[in-house]
Amino acid sequence: MNRQKEQSRRTIEDTLNRLYLKKSSAPKAGYWVLLLIYLVTSAATSATASSGADVKFAGFIVPAYIFAGVLSSLANICIILMAVFYEKLGLITSLVLIGLQLPMIISGIVMRNNITSLPGVFGDVLAIIAVLFIYFNKKKMSDYEKVLRSQAVTDILTGLPNWFACTELIDELVRREERFAVVTIDINGFKSINDAMGFEAGNRVLIEISSKWKTIADSGETGTMDFIARLNGDQFSLVVRKFDSEDEVIHTIRRYESAMNEQINNIGYDFYISASFGYAICPDDAKDMDSVISYSDMAMHEIKREGSDEHILRFTQEMLKNDHTLEFEGKIRSAIDNDGVFFMLQPQFDMSHKLRGFEALARMRDEDGSIISPGLFIPVAEKVGLVDKIDFIVFKKSAAFVGNLIRQYDLDITLSINVSVRHLMKKGFLEEMRRHLEESGFPANQLEVEITESVMIESLEKATGYIDVLREMGVQIAIDDFGTGYSSLSYLNSIPANLLKIDKSFIDGINSSEKAKLYIAAIISLGHIMGYEVISEGVEENDQLETLREIGCDYIQGYIWGKPLPMEDVEKLVSEG
Ligand code: C2E
Ligand code: CA
Ligand code: CA
């Protein structure tokens, strides 16, 4: 286990060294040359000093004491250079040499009364001081460097390696042609923790999870060699090495997942959280660093989008085909700019087939005139922050059209629009909506805003404040896709809505078993008890309609009585009564 930890540490350390190491890379040969010069000059010094004879050098007569002084200074310079370039080895060699030399000089002075060697003693003492000074200063510098290096690769909040360290490691593993898996981890619903309990609590959650994960990685208990890093916010990356089969990778990921099931309790509440894990294996799925990271990211987003109980998914080539983000972003922008966003209206009826109103559904015309379905462009618009614009265009256009119909035919119908909660909570949105309602003269009490339950629950407290403002304006509220999100009936109590929309996925299975039917019946009863009316979405078959009638549903919206219609068909429908 310790060996694993050590190996893991060494890989990162090696990488960092490659990056940051400014350590002297003076060649070893230099050390021996300096040592040799030192020995020769020292021997010559001592010979000159003991003979006392003047030396003939380049045509000049040099007195013995001057010649000895020059040679001994040269020897001391060698010693100092050793300390400068060869750190610990240089220091030890220097001290040993001076330590051997000094007693010899002193004994020469004492025994032969040779005071011409006295400057040599001072020279040696100065050399010792210089060598020690240089060594300790250099050590201090390299300690600073170590701290700087580790800060550059450490996430300050959690103490885990950061994004930079992680990409460096992956880069290194690719270079070494090692087989490894990159797992992108994203905590589910982390935003709601921050919203509900504040950043402080959110941070403590991150710290606690990080510490659990770090313990697992360091202990080597998974059997694979793991490296965990925090990328940003609530995103982490796990690099898994030394495995023989994919099963081992999954087994390792499960261990990290199960650590989250242990209670998080140091934030004043006891609660459980989960995360989504997407992974890609190098070189099986991707050959280079950028692809393996982006593929694991794609797999993570895919499993998050699925919203199932399984939280682990491997990248597949299929996902590349599904990643239309870039392609659609351009299309959406150009549709917004060129009036390519429009709407269709799907009718809603009560159980006696009387028209209740219409839901406005966004459509987008591509440059070639073909129509793109919202199932494709809405998720992308949400991702790139353009859904707000679409929502408002659909609201303005459909309110203008339906407002006219209401006036012309004196209709008591509702227009439902879809609004993303992000939009609702955006500064100025409610004001803009109020202004538009006043200007267009659309009756506020005939407007209904559909909000998706899963999104709303994520930031419940904040959202309810905004919903209250809408209700004060007279606008009605519907909870869309009920049952698909956080499915928390208990939350319904705190949401000031009028209508509950049961998601199509429930209606699809309504007659598959008695249990399914009873479950939907229970939702309807509960909705009624809480004061909501209930509409079922996606009703296609007669027997579904019959069952819904039997269990007391108030309204239906589905292909059985009406698909989303263009404006002409809507006008025909209302004019024919
Ligand atoms: P949604 O809000 O749940 O809308 C209902 C979807 O179910 C619509 O799909 C509708 O055409 C479809 N549907 C209704 N009845 C039936 C049925 O009997 N059978 C089947 N198979 N489908 C039925 P659409 O128009 O493709 O919209 C898909 C989703 O896109 C919407 O789901 C909504 O989440 C989103 N969306 C659509 N328009 C907007 C918009 O203006 N703003 C926002 N933010 N989202 C929108
Ligand atoms: Ca809707
Ligand atoms: Ca819906």
Coordinates of C-alpha atoms and ligand atoms in Angstrom, one line a residue:
M1 CA 0.0 0.0 0.0
N2 CA 2.7 2.4 0.9
R3 CA 4.6 1.4 -2.2
Q4 CA 1.6 2.4 -4.3
K5 CA 1.3 5.8 -2.5
E6 CA 5.0 6.3 -2.9
Q7 CA 4.9 5.4 -6.6
S8 CA 2.0 7.8 -7.1
R9 CA 3.8 10.5 -5.3
R10 CA 6.9 9.9 -7.4
T11 CA 5.1 10.2 -10.7
I12 CA 3.7 13.6 -9.8
E13 CA 7.0 14.6 -8.3
D14 CA 8.8 13.6 -11.5
T15 CA 6.4 15.5 -13.6
L16 CA 6.8 18.6 -11.4
N17 CA 10.5 18.3 -11.5
R18 CA 10.5 18.2 -15.2
L19 CA 8.5 21.4 -15.2
Y20 CA 9.9 23.4 -12.4
L21 CA 13.3 22.0 -11.6
K22 CA 15.8 24.8 -12.0
K23 CA 18.3 22.8 -9.9
S24 CA 21.9 23.1 -10.9
S25 CA 22.5 20.6 -13.6
A26 CA 26.3 21.2 -13.5
P27 CA 28.0 18.2 -15.0
K28 CA 29.6 15.7 -12.6
A29 CA 32.9 16.1 -14.4
G30 CA 33.1 19.7 -13.2
Y31 CA 33.2 18.4 -9.7
W32 CA 36.3 16.3 -10.4
V33 CA 38.0 19.0 -12.3
L34 CA 37.5 21.4 -9.4
L35 CA 38.8 18.8 -7.0
L36 CA 41.8 18.1 -9.1
I37 CA 42.7 21.9 -9.4
Y38 CA 42.2 22.2 -5.7
L39 CA 44.6 19.3 -5.0
V40 CA 47.3 20.5 -7.4
T41 CA 47.2 24.1 -6.2
S42 CA 47.2 23.0 -2.5
A43 CA 50.2 20.8 -3.1
A44 CA 52.0 23.6 -4.9
T45 CA 51.1 26.1 -2.2
S46 CA 52.5 23.8 0.5
A47 CA 55.7 23.0 -1.5
T48 CA 56.3 26.7 -2.2
A49 CA 55.6 27.7 1.4
S50 CA 57.9 25.0 2.9
S51 CA 60.8 25.6 0.4
G52 CA 60.6 29.4 0.9
A53 CA 62.4 29.8 -2.5
D54 CA 61.2 32.6 -4.8
V55 CA 59.6 31.4 -8.0
K56 CA 60.5 32.5 -11.6
F57 CA 57.2 33.0 -13.4
A58 CA 56.8 34.4 -17.0
G59 CA 60.1 36.2 -16.8
F60 CA 59.4 37.7 -13.3
I61 CA 60.8 36.7 -10.0
V62 CA 57.8 36.2 -7.7
P63 CA 58.5 36.0 -3.9
A64 CA 57.5 32.6 -2.4
Y65 CA 54.9 34.0 0.0
I66 CA 53.1 35.9 -2.9
F67 CA 53.1 32.8 -5.1
A68 CA 51.9 30.6 -2.2
G69 CA 49.1 33.2 -1.5
V70 CA 47.9 33.2 -5.1
L71 CA 47.8 29.4 -5.2
S72 CA 46.0 29.1 -1.9
S73 CA 43.4 31.6 -3.1
L74 CA 42.9 29.6 -6.2
A75 CA 42.3 26.5 -4.0
N76 CA 39.8 28.4 -1.9
I77 CA 37.9 29.5 -5.1
C78 CA 37.7 25.9 -6.1
I79 CA 36.2 25.1 -2.7
I80 CA 33.6 27.9 -3.0
L81 CA 32.6 26.9 -6.5
M82 CA 32.0 23.4 -5.3
A83 CA 29.6 24.7 -2.7
V84 CA 27.9 26.9 -5.3
F85 CA 27.4 24.1 -7.9
Y86 CA 27.3 20.8 -6.0
E87 CA 25.1 21.7 -3.0
K88 CA 25.4 19.0 -0.3
L89 CA 28.2 17.1 -2.0
G90 CA 30.1 20.4 -2.6
L91 CA 29.6 21.5 1.0
I92 CA 30.8 18.2 2.5
T93 CA 33.9 18.0 0.2
S94 CA 34.7 21.7 0.9
L95 CA 34.5 21.2 4.7
V96 CA 36.5 17.9 4.6
L97 CA 39.3 19.5 2.5
I98 CA 39.5 22.6 4.6
G99 CA 39.3 20.4 7.7
L100 CA 42.3 18.5 6.5
Q101 CA 44.2 21.5 5.3
L102 CA 43.8 23.8 8.3
P103 CA 45.6 21.6 10.9
M104 CA 48.5 21.1 8.4
I105 CA 49.0 24.9 8.0
I106 CA 48.6 25.6 11.7
S107 CA 51.1 22.8 12.6
G108 CA 53.6 24.3 10.0
I109 CA 53.3 27.7 11.6
V110 CA 53.8 26.3 15.1
M111 CA 56.5 23.7 14.4
R112 CA 58.6 25.6 11.8
N113 CA 57.7 29.1 13.0
N114 CA 56.7 29.8 9.4
I115 CA 54.4 32.8 9.8
T116 CA 54.3 33.3 6.0
S117 CA 51.5 30.7 6.1
L118 CA 49.4 32.8 8.5
P119 CA 47.2 34.4 5.6
G120 CA 46.4 30.8 4.6
V121 CA 44.7 30.3 8.0
F122 CA 42.5 33.4 7.5
G123 CA 41.8 32.4 3.9
D124 CA 40.6 29.0 5.1
V125 CA 38.4 30.4 7.8
L126 CA 36.9 32.9 5.3
A127 CA 36.4 30.0 2.9
I128 CA 34.5 28.0 5.6
I129 CA 32.3 31.0 6.4
A130 CA 31.6 31.7 2.7
V131 CA 30.8 28.0 2.0
L132 CA 28.4 27.7 4.9
F133 CA 26.7 31.0 4.0
I134 CA 26.3 30.0 0.4
Y135 CA 24.9 26.5 1.4
F136 CA 22.3 27.8 3.9
N137 CA 21.2 30.6 1.6
K138 CA 20.7 28.1 -1.3
K139 CA 18.8 25.7 1.0
K140 CA 16.5 28.5 2.1
M141 CA 15.8 29.3 -1.6
S142 CA 15.1 25.7 -2.5
D143 CA 12.7 25.4 0.5
Y144 CA 10.8 28.4 -0.8
E145 CA 10.8 26.9 -4.3
K146 CA 9.3 23.7 -2.9
V147 CA 6.5 25.6 -1.2
L148 CA 5.8 27.6 -4.4
R149 CA 5.9 24.4 -6.5
S150 CA 3.4 22.6 -4.2
Q151 CA 1.1 25.6 -4.1
A152 CA 1.0 25.8 -7.9
V153 CA -0.3 22.2 -8.0
T154 CA -2.5 22.1 -4.9
D155 CA -6.1 23.1 -4.6
I156 CA -6.2 25.6 -1.7
L157 CA -9.7 24.7 -0.4
T158 CA -9.4 20.9 -0.3
G159 CA -5.6 20.3 -0.3
L160 CA -6.1 17.9 -3.2
P161 CA -3.9 18.2 -6.4
N162 CA -5.5 20.8 -8.7
W163 CA -6.5 20.8 -12.4
F164 CA -2.9 21.7 -13.4
A165 CA -1.3 18.8 -11.6
C166 CA -4.0 16.4 -13.0
T167 CA -3.4 17.4 -16.6
E168 CA 0.3 17.2 -16.1
L169 CA 0.0 13.7 -14.8
I170 CA -2.3 12.6 -17.7
D171 CA 0.1 14.1 -20.2
E172 CA 2.9 12.2 -18.6
L173 CA 1.0 8.9 -18.7
V174 CA 0.1 9.4 -22.3
R175 CA 3.8 10.0 -23.0
R176 CA 4.7 6.8 -21.2
E177 CA 2.1 4.9 -23.2
E178 CA 0.6 3.6 -20.0
R179 CA -3.0 2.4 -20.0
F180 CA -5.2 4.4 -17.6
A181 CA -8.8 5.6 -17.0
V182 CA -9.8 9.2 -16.5
V183 CA -13.0 9.6 -14.4
T184 CA -14.8 13.0 -14.4
I185 CA -16.9 13.4 -11.2
D186 CA -19.5 16.0 -10.7
I187 CA -21.5 16.3 -7.5
N188 CA -25.3 16.1 -8.1
G189 CA -27.3 19.0 -7.0
F190 CA -24.4 20.8 -5.4
K191 CA -25.9 24.2 -6.4
S192 CA -28.9 23.4 -4.2
I193 CA -26.6 22.9 -1.2
N194 CA -25.0 26.3 -1.8
D195 CA -28.3 27.9 -2.4
A196 CA -30.0 26.4 0.6
M197 CA -27.2 26.4 3.2
G198 CA -24.7 28.9 1.9
F199 CA -21.2 28.8 0.4
E200 CA -19.6 28.0 3.8
A201 CA -21.6 24.8 4.1
G202 CA -20.9 24.0 0.4
N203 CA -17.2 24.3 1.0
R204 CA -17.3 22.1 4.0
V205 CA -19.1 19.4 2.0
L206 CA -16.3 19.7 -0.6
I207 CA -13.6 19.4 2.0
E208 CA -15.2 16.4 3.7
I209 CA -15.7 14.5 0.4
S210 CA -12.2 15.4 -0.7
S211 CA -10.8 14.0 2.5
K212 CA -12.7 10.8 2.2
W213 CA -11.5 10.3 -1.4
K214 CA -8.0 11.2 -0.6
T215 CA -7.9 8.6 2.2
I216 CA -9.1 5.9 -0.3
A217 CA -6.6 7.0 -3.0
D218 CA -3.7 7.0 -0.5
S219 CA -4.6 3.7 1.1
G220 CA -4.5 1.8 -2.2
E221 CA -7.5 -0.2 -0.9
T222 CA -9.1 -0.3 -4.3
G223 CA -6.3 -2.4 -5.8
T224 CA -5.7 0.0 -8.6
M225 CA -3.4 3.0 -8.4
D226 CA -5.6 6.1 -8.0
F227 CA -5.0 9.8 -8.2
I228 CA -7.7 12.2 -7.2
A229 CA -7.8 15.9 -8.0
R230 CA -10.2 18.8 -7.8
L231 CA -10.7 20.6 -11.1
N232 CA -13.1 23.4 -10.1
G233 CA -16.3 24.0 -8.2
D234 CA -17.9 20.6 -7.6
Q235 CA -15.9 18.9 -10.3
F236 CA -13.2 16.3 -9.6
S237 CA -11.1 14.0 -11.6
L238 CA -9.9 10.6 -10.8
V239 CA -7.1 8.9 -12.7
V240 CA -7.1 5.1 -12.3
R241 CA -4.0 3.1 -13.2
K242 CA -2.7 -0.4 -12.9
F243 CA -5.8 -2.4 -13.8
D244 CA -6.2 -5.5 -16.0
S245 CA -9.9 -5.2 -16.9
E246 CA -12.7 -2.6 -17.1
D247 CA -14.4 -4.3 -14.2
E248 CA -11.5 -3.3 -12.0
V249 CA -12.0 0.3 -13.0
I250 CA -15.7 0.2 -12.2
H251 CA -15.0 -1.5 -8.9
T252 CA -12.7 1.4 -8.1
I253 CA -15.2 4.0 -9.1
R254 CA -17.8 2.3 -7.0
R255 CA -15.6 2.5 -3.9
Y256 CA -15.4 6.3 -4.4
E257 CA -19.1 6.5 -5.0
S258 CA -19.8 4.5 -1.8
A259 CA -17.7 6.9 0.2
M260 CA -20.4 9.5 -0.6
N261 CA -23.1 7.3 0.9
E262 CA -21.4 7.7 4.3
Q263 CA -23.1 10.5 6.0
I264 CA -21.8 14.1 5.7
N265 CA -22.5 15.6 9.1
N266 CA -20.1 18.3 10.0
I267 CA -22.2 21.0 8.6
G268 CA -25.0 21.0 11.1
Y269 CA -27.3 18.8 9.0
D270 CA -27.2 15.2 8.3
F271 CA -27.6 14.5 4.6
Y272 CA -26.6 12.4 1.7
I273 CA -25.3 13.4 -1.6
S274 CA -24.4 11.6 -4.9
A275 CA -22.3 12.3 -7.9
S276 CA -22.1 11.5 -11.6
F277 CA -19.1 9.6 -12.8
G278 CA -18.1 9.5 -16.5
Y279 CA -15.0 7.8 -17.6
A280 CA -12.9 7.1 -20.7
I281 CA -9.9 4.8 -21.0
C282 CA -6.7 5.7 -22.7
P283 CA -5.6 4.5 -25.2
D284 CA -8.8 2.3 -25.8
D285 CA -11.2 5.3 -26.1
A286 CA -8.9 8.2 -26.7
K287 CA -5.2 8.5 -27.6
D288 CA -4.3 11.9 -26.3
M289 CA -4.8 14.0 -23.2
D290 CA -7.4 16.4 -24.5
S291 CA -9.6 13.7 -25.9
V292 CA -9.5 11.5 -22.9
I293 CA -10.5 14.4 -20.6
S294 CA -13.2 15.7 -22.9
Y295 CA -14.6 12.2 -23.5
S296 CA -14.9 11.4 -19.8
D297 CA -16.6 14.7 -19.4
M298 CA -19.0 13.9 -22.1
A299 CA -19.8 10.5 -20.4
M300 CA -20.4 12.4 -17.1
H301 CA -22.8 14.8 -18.7
E302 CA -24.6 12.0 -20.4
I303 CA -25.2 10.0 -17.2
K304 CA -26.3 13.2 -15.4
R305 CA -28.8 14.0 -18.1
E306 CA -30.2 10.5 -17.9
G307 CA -30.9 11.2 -14.3
S308 CA -31.2 7.4 -13.5
D309 CA -30.1 5.6 -10.3
E310 CA -27.0 4.5 -12.0
H311 CA -24.3 7.1 -11.7
I312 CA -21.4 5.6 -13.6
L313 CA -21.0 5.6 -17.4
R314 CA -18.2 4.9 -19.9
F315 CA -17.7 7.0 -22.9
T316 CA -18.9 5.6 -26.2
Q317 CA -18.4 6.8 -29.8
E318 CA -22.2 7.4 -30.0
M319 CA -21.8 10.3 -27.6
L320 CA -19.7 12.1 -30.1
K321 CA -22.6 12.0 -32.6
N322 CA -24.9 13.4 -29.9
D323 CA -22.7 16.3 -28.9
H324 CA -24.3 18.9 -31.0
T325 CA -23.5 21.8 -28.7
L326 CA -21.2 23.7 -31.1
E327 CA -23.3 23.0 -34.2
F328 CA -26.5 24.1 -32.4
E329 CA -25.2 27.1 -30.7
G330 CA -24.5 28.8 -34.0
K331 CA -27.9 27.8 -35.4
I332 CA -29.7 29.1 -32.3
R333 CA -27.9 32.4 -32.4
S334 CA -28.7 32.9 -36.0
A335 CA -32.3 31.8 -35.5
I336 CA -32.7 34.4 -32.7
D337 CA -31.2 37.1 -34.8
N338 CA -33.1 36.2 -38.0
D339 CA -36.6 35.7 -36.6
G340 CA -36.2 31.9 -36.9
V341 CA -37.7 31.2 -33.4
F342 CA -41.5 30.7 -33.4
F343 CA -44.1 28.7 -31.5
M344 CA -46.8 26.1 -31.9
L345 CA -49.7 25.7 -29.6
Q346 CA -50.8 22.4 -28.1
P347 CA -54.4 22.4 -26.8
Q348 CA -55.4 21.3 -23.3
F349 CA -58.9 20.0 -22.6
D350 CA -61.0 19.2 -19.6
M351 CA -62.3 15.6 -19.4
S352 CA -65.5 16.6 -21.3
H353 CA -63.3 17.7 -24.2
K354 CA -63.9 21.4 -23.5
L355 CA -60.9 23.6 -24.4
R356 CA -58.9 24.8 -21.3
G357 CA -56.2 26.6 -23.2
F358 CA -52.8 26.1 -25.1
E359 CA -49.3 25.4 -24.2
A360 CA -46.8 27.4 -26.3
L361 CA -44.0 25.2 -27.5
A362 CA -40.8 26.6 -29.1
R363 CA -39.8 25.7 -32.6
M364 CA -36.8 26.8 -34.5
R365 CA -36.3 27.2 -38.2
D366 CA -32.9 26.2 -39.6
E367 CA -31.3 28.3 -42.3
D368 CA -32.4 25.7 -44.9
G369 CA -36.0 26.1 -43.7
S370 CA -36.2 22.8 -41.9
I371 CA -37.7 22.7 -38.4
I372 CA -35.6 21.7 -35.4
S373 CA -37.3 20.1 -32.5
P374 CA -37.0 21.7 -29.0
G375 CA -35.8 18.4 -27.6
L376 CA -32.6 19.1 -29.5
F377 CA -32.1 22.8 -29.2
I378 CA -33.6 23.6 -25.8
P379 CA -31.0 21.6 -23.8
V380 CA -28.2 23.2 -25.8
A381 CA -29.7 26.7 -25.4
E382 CA -29.8 26.0 -21.6
K383 CA -26.2 24.9 -21.7
V384 CA -25.0 28.0 -23.5
G385 CA -27.3 30.5 -21.7
L386 CA -29.6 31.3 -24.7
V387 CA -32.8 29.7 -23.3
D388 CA -33.8 33.0 -21.7
K389 CA -34.0 34.7 -25.1
I390 CA -36.0 31.8 -26.6
D391 CA -38.5 31.8 -23.7
F392 CA -39.1 35.5 -24.1
I393 CA -39.6 35.3 -27.8
V394 CA -42.1 32.5 -27.4
F395 CA -43.9 34.4 -24.7
K396 CA -44.1 37.7 -26.7
K397 CA -45.2 36.1 -29.9
S398 CA -47.7 33.6 -28.4
A399 CA -49.1 36.2 -26.1
A400 CA -49.7 38.6 -29.0
F401 CA -51.4 35.9 -31.1
V402 CA -53.5 34.3 -28.3
G403 CA -54.3 37.8 -26.8
N404 CA -55.9 38.7 -30.2
L405 CA -57.9 35.5 -30.2
I406 CA -59.1 36.1 -26.7
R407 CA -60.3 39.6 -27.6
Q408 CA -61.8 38.6 -30.9
Y409 CA -63.7 35.5 -29.7
D410 CA -64.1 36.6 -26.1
L411 CA -62.4 33.4 -24.9
D412 CA -61.9 32.2 -21.4
I413 CA -58.7 30.2 -22.1
T414 CA -55.2 30.0 -20.6
L415 CA -51.9 30.4 -22.4
S416 CA -49.1 28.4 -20.8
I417 CA -45.5 29.3 -21.4
N418 CA -42.4 27.4 -20.4
V419 CA -39.9 29.4 -18.4
S420 CA -36.6 28.2 -17.2
V421 CA -36.1 28.9 -13.5
R422 CA -32.7 30.5 -14.3
H423 CA -34.7 33.0 -16.4
L424 CA -37.2 33.6 -13.7
M425 CA -34.6 34.5 -11.2
K426 CA -32.7 36.7 -13.6
K427 CA -32.5 40.3 -12.6
G428 CA -35.2 42.3 -14.4
F429 CA -37.1 39.4 -15.8
L430 CA -40.2 39.8 -13.7
E431 CA -40.2 43.6 -14.5
E432 CA -39.9 42.9 -18.2
M433 CA -42.8 40.4 -18.0
R434 CA -45.0 42.9 -16.1
R435 CA -44.2 45.6 -18.6
H436 CA -44.9 43.3 -21.5
L437 CA -48.2 42.2 -20.1
E438 CA -49.3 45.9 -19.6
E439 CA -48.2 46.9 -23.0
S440 CA -49.8 44.0 -24.8
G441 CA -52.9 44.1 -22.7
F442 CA -52.8 40.3 -22.3
P443 CA -54.9 39.4 -19.2
A444 CA -52.4 38.3 -16.6
N445 CA -54.9 35.9 -15.0
Q446 CA -55.1 34.0 -18.3
L447 CA -51.3 33.5 -18.4
E448 CA -49.7 30.4 -16.9
V449 CA -46.0 29.9 -16.3
E450 CA -44.8 26.3 -16.4
I451 CA -41.8 25.6 -14.2
T452 CA -40.0 22.2 -14.2
E453 CA -40.0 20.7 -10.8
S454 CA -36.5 19.3 -10.8
V455 CA -35.0 22.7 -11.6
M456 CA -37.2 24.5 -9.2
I457 CA -36.4 22.2 -6.3
E458 CA -32.7 22.8 -6.7
S459 CA -33.2 26.4 -5.5
L460 CA -36.5 26.1 -3.8
E461 CA -36.4 29.0 -1.3
K462 CA -35.1 31.5 -3.9
A463 CA -37.6 30.3 -6.5
T464 CA -40.6 30.5 -4.3
G465 CA -39.9 34.2 -3.7
Y466 CA -40.1 34.9 -7.4
I467 CA -43.1 32.6 -7.9
D468 CA -44.9 34.7 -5.3
V469 CA -44.2 37.9 -7.2
L470 CA -45.7 36.2 -10.4
R471 CA -48.8 35.2 -8.5
E472 CA -49.2 38.7 -7.1
M473 CA -49.2 39.9 -10.7
G474 CA -52.2 37.5 -11.2
V475 CA -50.2 34.9 -13.3
Q476 CA -50.9 31.2 -12.7
I477 CA -48.2 28.7 -12.0
A478 CA -47.9 25.1 -13.2
I479 CA -45.4 22.5 -12.1
D480 CA -44.2 20.8 -15.3
D481 CA -43.0 17.2 -15.7
F482 CA -44.2 16.3 -12.2
G483 CA -42.6 13.0 -11.0
T484 CA -39.5 13.1 -13.1
G485 CA -37.4 15.4 -11.0
Y486 CA -36.7 15.2 -7.4
S487 CA -40.1 13.5 -6.9
S488 CA -40.6 15.0 -3.6
L489 CA -44.3 15.3 -2.8
S490 CA -43.4 16.9 0.5
Y491 CA -41.9 19.8 -1.4
L492 CA -45.3 20.6 -3.0
N493 CA -46.5 22.1 0.2
S494 CA -44.1 25.0 -0.1
I495 CA -44.7 25.7 -3.8
P496 CA -47.4 28.2 -4.5
A497 CA -48.7 26.7 -7.8
N498 CA -52.2 26.1 -9.3
L499 CA -51.6 23.2 -11.6
L500 CA -49.7 19.9 -11.5
K501 CA -48.6 18.4 -14.8
I502 CA -48.1 14.7 -14.6
D503 CA -45.3 13.7 -16.9
K504 CA -45.9 11.6 -20.0
S505 CA -43.6 8.8 -18.7
F506 CA -46.2 8.0 -16.0
I507 CA -49.2 8.2 -18.4
D508 CA -47.4 5.8 -20.8
G509 CA -47.4 3.1 -18.1
I510 CA -50.8 3.9 -16.5
N511 CA -52.4 0.7 -17.6
S512 CA -49.4 -1.5 -17.3
S513 CA -50.3 -2.6 -13.8
E514 CA -52.8 -1.9 -11.0
K515 CA -50.0 -0.5 -9.0
A516 CA -49.1 2.1 -11.6
K517 CA -52.6 3.2 -11.9
L518 CA -52.9 3.5 -8.1
Y519 CA -49.7 5.5 -7.9
I520 CA -51.1 8.1 -10.4
A521 CA -54.4 8.1 -8.6
A522 CA -52.5 8.9 -5.4
I523 CA -50.7 11.8 -7.1
I524 CA -54.0 13.2 -8.3
S525 CA -55.6 12.9 -4.9
L526 CA -52.7 14.4 -3.1
G527 CA -52.6 17.3 -5.6
H528 CA -56.3 17.9 -5.0
I529 CA -55.8 17.9 -1.2
M530 CA -53.1 20.5 -1.6
G531 CA -55.3 22.6 -3.7
Y532 CA -53.9 22.0 -7.2
E533 CA -55.7 21.1 -10.3
V534 CA -54.0 18.2 -12.2
I535 CA -53.3 17.7 -15.9
S536 CA -51.9 14.6 -17.6
E537 CA -49.4 15.1 -20.4
G538 CA -48.8 12.8 -23.4
V539 CA -52.2 11.1 -23.5
E540 CA -52.3 9.1 -26.7
E541 CA -54.7 6.2 -26.2
N542 CA -58.4 5.9 -25.4
D543 CA -57.8 3.5 -22.5
Q544 CA -55.4 6.0 -20.9
L545 CA -58.1 8.6 -21.2
E546 CA -60.7 6.3 -19.6
T547 CA -58.4 5.5 -16.7
L548 CA -57.6 9.1 -16.1
R549 CA -61.3 10.0 -16.1
E550 CA -61.9 7.1 -13.6
I551 CA -59.3 8.3 -11.2
G552 CA -60.4 11.9 -11.2
C553 CA -57.8 13.8 -13.4
D554 CA -59.0 17.3 -14.3
Y555 CA -57.4 18.0 -17.7
I556 CA -55.4 16.3 -20.4
Q557 CA -52.9 17.4 -23.0
G558 CA -52.0 14.8 -25.6
Y559 CA -52.0 13.7 -29.2
I560 CA -55.3 11.9 -28.6
W561 CA -57.1 15.3 -28.8
G562 CA -54.5 17.6 -30.2
K563 CA -51.0 17.8 -31.4
P564 CA -49.0 21.1 -31.3
L565 CA -50.6 23.3 -34.0
P566 CA -49.6 26.2 -36.2
M567 CA -51.5 29.5 -35.8
E568 CA -54.0 28.9 -38.7
D569 CA -55.1 25.6 -37.1
V570 CA -55.5 27.2 -33.7
E571 CA -57.7 29.9 -35.1
K572 CA -59.8 27.3 -36.9
L573 CA -60.1 25.3 -33.7
V574 CA -61.4 28.3 -31.6
S575 CA -63.6 29.7 -34.3
E576 CA -65.4 26.4 -34.8
G577 CA -65.9 26.3 -31.0
Ligands
C2E1 P1 -42.8 19.8 -22.2 O1 -42.8 21.2 -21.7 O2 -43.0 18.7 -21.3 O3 -43.7 19.8 -23.5 C1 -44.5 18.7 -23.8 C2 -43.9 18.0 -24.9 O4 -44.5 16.7 -25.1 C3 -43.9 18.7 -26.2 O5 -42.8 18.3 -27.0 C4 -45.2 18.0 -26.8 O6 -45.2 18.1 -28.2 C5 -45.0 16.6 -26.4 N1 -46.3 15.9 -26.4 C6 -47.5 16.4 -26.0 N2 -48.4 15.4 -26.1 C7 -47.8 14.3 -26.6 C8 -48.2 13.0 -26.9 O7 -49.4 12.6 -26.8 N3 -47.3 12.1 -27.4 C9 -46.0 12.5 -27.5 N4 -45.2 11.6 -28.0 N5 -45.6 13.7 -27.2 C10 -46.5 14.6 -26.7 P2 -41.9 19.4 -27.6 O8 -42.7 20.4 -28.2 O9 -41.0 18.6 -28.5 O10 -41.1 20.0 -26.4 C11 -40.2 19.2 -25.7 C12 -39.7 20.0 -24.5 O11 -38.9 21.1 -24.9 C13 -40.8 20.6 -23.7 O12 -41.4 19.6 -22.9 C14 -40.1 21.6 -22.9 O13 -39.3 21.0 -21.8 C15 -39.1 22.1 -23.9 N6 -39.6 23.3 -24.5 C16 -40.5 23.5 -25.5 N7 -40.7 24.8 -25.8 C17 -40.0 25.5 -24.8 C18 -39.9 26.9 -24.5 O14 -40.5 27.8 -25.1 N8 -39.1 27.2 -23.5 C19 -38.5 26.3 -22.7 N9 -37.7 26.7 -21.7 N10 -38.6 25.0 -23.0 C20 -39.4 24.6 -24.0
CA2 CA -44.2 22.4 -20.5
CA3 CA -44.0 18.6 -19.5

